Short mmCIF file of C-alpha atoms and ligand atoms in Angstrom, two decimals:
data_model
loop_
_atom_site.label_atom_id
_atom_site.label_comp_id
_atom_site.label_asym_id
_atom_site.label_seq_id
_atom_site.Cartn_x
_atom_site.Cartn_y
_atom_site.Cartn_z
CA UNK P 29 0.59 0.15 -15.08
CA UNK P 30 -1.36 3.31 -14.20
CA UNK P 31 -4.22 2.12 -16.50
CA UNK P 32 -4.57 -0.93 -14.32
CA UNK P 33 -4.65 1.14 -11.10
CA UNK P 34 -7.07 3.65 -12.69
CA UNK P 35 -9.45 0.77 -13.33
CA UNK P 36 -9.52 -0.25 -9.65
CA UNK P 37 -9.68 3.33 -8.30
CA UNK P 38 -13.49 3.14 -7.75
CA UNK P 39 -13.01 -0.01 -5.63
CA UNK P 40 -10.25 1.67 -3.63
CA UNK P 41 -12.37 4.78 -3.07
CA UNK P 42 -15.37 2.70 -1.97
CA UNK P 43 -13.20 0.70 0.46
CA UNK P 44 -10.93 3.54 1.62
CA UNK P 45 -12.39 3.72 5.13
CA UNK P 46 -11.93 -0.03 5.56
CA UNK P 47 -8.29 0.07 4.35
CA UNK P 48 -7.53 3.09 6.55
CA UNK P 49 -9.11 1.38 9.54
CA UNK P 50 -7.21 -1.87 8.96
CA UNK P 51 -3.92 0.04 8.73
CA UNK P 52 -4.59 2.83 11.28
CA UNK P 53 -2.15 1.67 13.99
CA UNK P 54 0.56 0.75 11.46
CA UNK P 55 0.09 4.12 9.74
CA UNK P 56 0.76 5.89 13.04
CA UNK P 57 4.05 3.94 13.26
CA UNK P 58 4.79 5.04 9.66
CA UNK P 59 4.14 8.72 10.51
CA UNK P 60 6.29 8.41 13.66
CA UNK P 61 9.09 6.79 11.60
CA UNK P 62 8.87 9.75 9.21
CA UNK P 63 9.16 12.11 12.22
CA UNK P 64 6.05 14.05 11.18
CA UNK P 65 5.04 16.86 13.54
CA UNK P 66 2.97 20.04 13.46
CA UNK P 67 3.84 22.46 10.67
CA UNK P 68 5.74 19.93 8.51
CA UNK P 69 5.63 19.79 4.71
CA UNK P 70 4.86 16.18 3.75
CA UNK P 71 4.73 14.35 0.41
CA UNK P 72 2.83 11.06 0.08
CA UNK P 73 3.90 8.93 -2.89
CA UNK P 74 1.68 6.28 -4.53
CA UNK P 75 -1.06 7.69 -2.32
CA UNK P 76 -4.08 5.98 -3.89
CA UNK P 77 -7.09 7.53 -2.13
CA UNK P 78 -4.65 9.24 0.25
CA UNK P 79 -5.38 7.56 3.58
CA UNK P 80 -1.86 7.86 5.00
CA UNK P 81 -1.44 11.46 3.82
CA UNK P 82 -4.80 12.49 5.28
CA UNK P 83 -3.73 11.01 8.63
CA UNK P 84 -0.50 13.03 8.28
CA UNK P 85 -2.58 16.15 7.53
CA UNK P 86 -4.21 15.88 10.96
CA UNK P 87 -0.71 15.81 12.52
CA UNK P 88 0.78 18.73 10.59
CA UNK P 89 -2.32 20.85 11.20
CA UNK P 90 -3.24 24.06 9.37
CA UNK P 91 0.32 25.43 9.44
CA UNK P 92 1.69 22.37 7.65
CA UNK P 93 1.08 21.01 4.16
CA UNK P 94 0.59 17.61 2.56
CA UNK P 95 0.77 16.67 -1.13
CA UNK P 96 -1.04 13.43 -2.07
CA UNK P 97 0.54 12.07 -5.29
CA UNK P 98 0.05 9.01 -7.46
CA UNK P 99 0.69 8.22 -11.13
CA UNK P 100 -2.91 7.03 -11.65
CA UNK P 101 -5.10 10.12 -12.26
CA UNK P 102 -8.27 8.35 -11.09
CA UNK P 103 -6.61 7.57 -7.75
CA UNK P 104 -5.56 11.23 -7.41
CA UNK P 105 -9.14 12.32 -8.20
CA UNK P 106 -10.38 10.02 -5.40
CA UNK P 107 -7.75 11.43 -3.03
CA UNK P 108 -8.79 15.00 -3.92
CA UNK P 109 -12.44 14.22 -3.12
CA UNK P 110 -11.45 12.77 0.26
CA UNK P 111 -9.22 15.80 0.98
CA UNK P 112 -11.95 18.38 0.41
CA UNK P 113 -12.17 19.28 4.11
CA UNK P 114 -8.41 19.79 4.47
CA UNK P 115 -7.14 23.18 3.20
CA UNK P 116 -3.53 22.14 3.91
CA UNK P 117 -3.77 19.20 1.44
CA UNK P 118 -3.16 19.36 -2.32
CA UNK P 119 -2.84 16.63 -4.95
CA UNK P 120 -0.51 15.90 -7.88
CA UNK P 121 -0.18 13.27 -10.61
CA UNK P 122 3.34 11.89 -11.04
CA UNK P 123 5.36 8.70 -10.92
CA UNK P 124 7.19 8.00 -7.67
CA UNK P 125 10.38 7.62 -9.70
CA UNK P 126 10.06 11.07 -11.34
CA UNK P 127 8.75 13.48 -8.70
CA UNK P 128 7.68 16.77 -10.26
CA UNK P 129 9.10 19.14 -7.67
CA UNK P 130 12.31 20.91 -6.76
CA UNK P 131 15.08 19.49 -4.54
CA UNK P 132 14.79 19.73 -0.76
CA UNK P 133 11.14 20.85 -0.60
CA UNK P 134 9.77 18.39 2.01
CA UNK P 135 10.38 17.60 5.69
CA UNK P 136 9.05 14.08 5.18
CA UNK P 137 8.16 11.71 2.33
CA UNK P 138 5.84 8.76 3.07
CA UNK P 139 4.60 5.81 1.06
CA UNK P 140 2.10 3.10 2.07
CA UNK P 141 2.15 -0.04 -0.06
CA UNK P 142 3.50 1.75 -3.12
CA UNK P 143 7.30 1.34 -3.10
CA UNK P 144 7.09 -2.33 -4.15
CA UNK P 145 5.58 -1.24 -7.47
CA UNK P 146 8.60 0.87 -8.51
CA UNK P 147 10.59 -0.74 -11.35
CA UNK P 148 13.86 0.11 -9.56
CA UNK P 149 13.44 0.46 -5.82
CA UNK P 150 16.73 2.19 -5.01
CA UNK P 151 16.22 4.71 -7.85
CA UNK P 152 12.75 5.53 -6.48
CA UNK P 153 14.19 5.99 -2.97
CA UNK P 154 16.94 8.21 -4.41
CA UNK P 155 14.27 10.38 -6.02
CA UNK P 156 12.41 10.68 -2.70
CA UNK P 157 15.71 11.58 -1.00
CA UNK P 158 16.27 14.33 -3.60
CA UNK P 159 13.06 16.15 -2.60
CA UNK P 160 13.79 15.91 1.15
CA UNK P 161 15.52 18.75 2.97
CA UNK P 162 18.84 17.74 4.56
CA UNK P 163 17.91 15.67 7.61
CA UNK P 164 14.35 15.12 6.34
CA UNK P 165 12.86 11.65 6.77
CA UNK P 166 11.56 8.98 4.38
CA UNK P 167 9.28 6.15 5.57
CA UNK P 168 7.65 3.41 3.50
CA UNK P 169 5.26 0.63 4.49
CA UNK P 170 5.36 -2.67 2.59
CA UNK P 171 3.60 -5.98 3.20
CA UNK P 172 5.54 -8.43 5.33
CA UNK P 173 6.14 -12.00 4.09
CA UNK P 174 3.35 -13.79 2.27
CA UNK P 175 3.21 -16.46 5.01
CA UNK P 176 2.30 -13.74 7.54
CA UNK P 177 -0.44 -12.27 5.31
CA UNK P 178 -2.65 -15.27 4.51
CA UNK P 179 -5.65 -13.04 3.66
CA UNK P 180 -3.81 -11.91 0.52
CA UNK P 181 -1.38 -14.78 -0.07
CA UNK P 182 -4.15 -17.35 -0.31
CA UNK P 183 -5.95 -15.36 -3.03
CA UNK P 184 -2.78 -15.27 -5.12
CA UNK P 185 -2.31 -18.99 -4.39
CA UNK P 186 -5.88 -19.74 -5.55
CA UNK P 187 -5.23 -18.01 -8.90
CA UNK P 188 -1.82 -19.68 -9.29
CA UNK P 189 -3.22 -23.15 -8.52
CA UNK P 190 -5.99 -22.66 -11.07
CA UNK P 191 -3.46 -22.10 -13.84
CA UNK P 192 -0.53 -24.12 -12.50
CA UNK P 193 1.84 -21.10 -12.46
CA UNK P 194 2.84 -18.68 -9.70
CA UNK P 195 0.74 -15.50 -9.48
CA UNK P 196 1.91 -12.84 -9.93
CA UNK P 197 4.70 -14.22 -12.17
CA UNK P 198 8.13 -13.99 -10.47
CA UNK P 199 9.39 -11.25 -12.82
CA UNK P 200 6.38 -8.94 -12.14
CA UNK P 201 6.30 -6.51 -9.20
CA UNK P 202 3.62 -7.54 -6.71
CA UNK P 203 2.47 -6.93 -3.13
CA UNK P 204 5.25 -9.11 -1.67
CA UNK P 205 8.15 -7.80 -3.77
CA UNK P 206 9.66 -5.95 -0.75
CA UNK P 207 8.72 -8.33 2.07
CA UNK P 208 12.24 -8.79 3.42
CA UNK P 209 13.94 -6.56 6.01
CA UNK P 210 17.48 -7.11 4.65
CA UNK P 211 16.39 -6.29 1.09
CA UNK P 212 14.55 -3.16 2.24
CA UNK P 213 17.59 -2.00 4.23
CA UNK P 214 19.94 -2.38 1.28
CA UNK P 215 17.51 -0.64 -1.12
CA UNK P 216 17.03 2.36 1.21
CA UNK P 217 20.78 2.64 1.79
CA UNK P 218 21.41 2.42 -1.97
CA UNK P 219 18.83 5.21 -2.33
CA UNK P 220 21.07 7.50 -0.25
CA UNK P 221 19.39 7.37 3.17
CA UNK P 222 21.26 7.29 6.49
CA UNK P 223 20.28 5.47 9.69
CA UNK P 224 17.99 3.01 7.96
CA UNK P 225 15.66 1.14 10.31
CA UNK P 226 13.02 -1.55 9.69
CA UNK P 227 10.07 -2.18 12.03
CA UNK P 228 7.60 -5.07 11.79
CA UNK P 229 4.02 -4.31 12.81
CA UNK P 230 1.12 -6.75 13.05
CA UNK P 231 -1.97 -5.79 11.06
CA UNK P 232 -4.72 -8.35 11.75
CA UNK P 233 -7.51 -8.17 9.16
CA UNK P 234 -11.06 -8.39 10.46
CA UNK P 235 -14.13 -9.18 8.37
CA UNK P 236 -17.79 -9.99 9.00
CA UNK P 237 -17.39 -13.37 7.27
CA UNK P 238 -15.17 -15.20 4.79
CA UNK P 239 -17.66 -14.31 2.04
CA UNK P 240 -17.56 -10.60 2.99
CA UNK P 241 -13.76 -10.72 2.88
CA UNK P 242 -13.80 -12.33 -0.57
CA UNK P 243 -16.12 -9.59 -1.90
CA UNK P 244 -13.58 -6.96 -0.93
CA UNK P 245 -10.16 -8.42 -1.74
CA UNK P 246 -10.47 -8.61 -5.54
CA UNK P 247 -11.75 -5.01 -5.62
CA UNK P 248 -8.50 -3.83 -4.02
CA UNK P 249 -5.76 -6.16 -5.30
CA UNK P 250 -4.89 -4.25 -8.49
CA UNK P 251 -3.25 -6.81 -10.80
CA UNK P 252 -5.46 -9.55 -9.43
CA UNK P 253 -8.65 -7.53 -9.99
CA UNK P 254 -7.74 -7.07 -13.68
CA UNK P 255 -6.86 -10.77 -14.04
CA UNK P 256 -10.14 -11.91 -12.45
CA UNK P 257 -12.20 -9.52 -14.56
CA UNK P 258 -10.69 -11.02 -17.73
CA UNK P 259 -11.58 -14.64 -16.79
CA UNK P 260 -14.59 -16.72 -17.81
CA UNK P 261 -17.26 -16.73 -15.05
CA UNK P 262 -16.85 -20.46 -14.32
CA UNK P 263 -13.06 -20.05 -13.88
CA UNK P 264 -13.67 -17.09 -11.56
CA UNK P 265 -16.12 -19.21 -9.58
CA UNK P 266 -13.59 -22.05 -9.18
CA UNK P 267 -10.97 -19.58 -7.93
CA UNK P 268 -13.48 -18.03 -5.51
CA UNK P 269 -14.38 -21.44 -4.09
CA UNK P 270 -10.72 -22.37 -3.63
CA UNK P 271 -9.97 -19.03 -1.93
CA UNK P 272 -13.01 -19.25 0.34
CA UNK P 273 -12.11 -22.83 1.37
CA UNK P 274 -8.52 -21.80 2.26
CA UNK P 275 -9.75 -18.67 4.03
CA UNK P 276 -12.10 -20.76 6.16
CA UNK P 277 -9.08 -22.89 7.16
CA UNK P 278 -6.68 -20.05 8.03
CA UNK P 279 -9.02 -17.45 9.59
CA UNK P 280 -10.19 -17.55 13.21
CA UNK P 281 -13.56 -16.70 14.76
CA UNK P 282 -13.51 -13.21 16.31
CA UNK P 283 -16.69 -12.10 18.07
CA UNK P 284 -19.41 -12.05 15.42
CA UNK P 285 -16.87 -12.15 12.57
CA UNK P 286 -13.48 -13.55 11.57
CA UNK P 287 -9.87 -12.39 11.72
CA UNK P 288 -6.78 -13.19 9.62
CA UNK P 289 -3.17 -12.65 10.61
CA UNK P 290 -1.42 -9.76 8.84
CA UNK P 291 1.92 -7.95 9.03
CA UNK P 292 3.73 -5.02 7.47
CA UNK P 293 7.28 -3.73 7.43
CA UNK P 294 8.03 -0.04 7.95
CA UNK P 295 11.34 1.05 6.49
CA UNK P 296 12.69 4.51 7.28
CA UNK P 297 15.80 6.63 7.03
CA UNK P 298 17.12 10.18 6.94
CA UNK P 299 18.36 12.34 4.07
CA UNK P 300 22.05 13.26 4.59
CA UNK P 301 22.87 16.65 6.19
C1 LIG V 422 -1.72 -0.93 -3.11
S1 LIG V 422 -2.20 0.69 -3.65
C2 LIG V 422 -1.92 1.64 -2.15
C3 LIG V 422 -2.72 2.91 -2.12
C4 LIG V 422 -2.52 3.78 -0.85
N1 LIG V 422 -1.13 4.17 -0.67
C5 LIG V 422 -3.07 3.16 0.41
O1 LIG V 422 -2.29 2.63 1.21
O2 LIG V 422 -4.30 3.23 0.61
C6 LIG V 422 -0.80 1.10 -4.66
C7 LIG V 422 -0.85 2.49 -5.26
O3 LIG V 422 0.42 2.71 -5.89
C8 LIG V 422 0.21 3.47 -7.07
N2 LIG V 422 1.38 3.28 -7.93
C9 LIG V 422 1.80 2.14 -8.51
N3 LIG V 422 2.92 2.36 -9.23
C10 LIG V 422 3.21 3.69 -9.08
C11 LIG V 422 4.25 4.54 -9.56
N4 LIG V 422 5.23 4.05 -10.33
N5 LIG V 422 4.24 5.85 -9.21
C12 LIG V 422 3.26 6.35 -8.42
N6 LIG V 422 2.24 5.60 -7.95
C13 LIG V 422 2.23 4.28 -8.26
C14 LIG V 422 -1.09 2.89 -7.62
O4 LIG V 422 -1.69 3.75 -8.56
C15 LIG V 422 -1.89 2.70 -6.34
O5 LIG V 422 -2.65 3.86 -6.04
#
């Protein structure tokens, strides 16, 4: 799995400002849900280029600390480059289900669009709970239901329709694997957290045009990017046309550009005292 994410790390680094801008307001809700304040020690899991952790670094200030972690070394290298102006930020390579640090080290653990890729969600949450101090907070952002995120759902639909099978296959973890509030609640509770709460936040996605949106999405959607790269050019072209046609239908005009609906869920809870 990390090989696949390593291969899309350049695309994520190139588009990091766009992703961080798209998710800025929702990321503030994530940091609030994690209770992050000045001086805190924060761990970001599955950090990619580290956008959420870098936003946390501005909150914790010079007296705090933030570790940006991911199991894909190329993502961590991108995060380290972006963190160069932040002395309170360090980086680490490890899997979210096997965190290489002692118990109780952090005030807060955050994750933005990473928890859905854990093989066993509750086990990953339990591991995050282990490294929280008693009363420390965990908060994870996941994509809301596919129907509320047409900008991504329609790309997966275009690939699935091309081959006559769902994409990603139902047994493979994908962006919408944790898109349900009841499921998230039970997974966080099974991971040992108290006071679990789920918030839904709208994340409209703006683009200059449908074509500009299409350029960007395959660079970011990890499993999809690998699948598209492996296809014959004419198959890729058919998928692109299908996706662009659907995107034209479901997006709305917005000033000089377009906008798609979008939504995320923010799940949070507290490590037991
Ligand atoms: C959709 S990207 C999100 C990146 C970043 N958190 C953001 O919001 O900009 C998912 C990230 O999860 C990481 N990831 C996937 N499985 C992981 C695992 N088991 N342990 C740690 N990181 C993982 C990938 O390498 C990738 O960087």
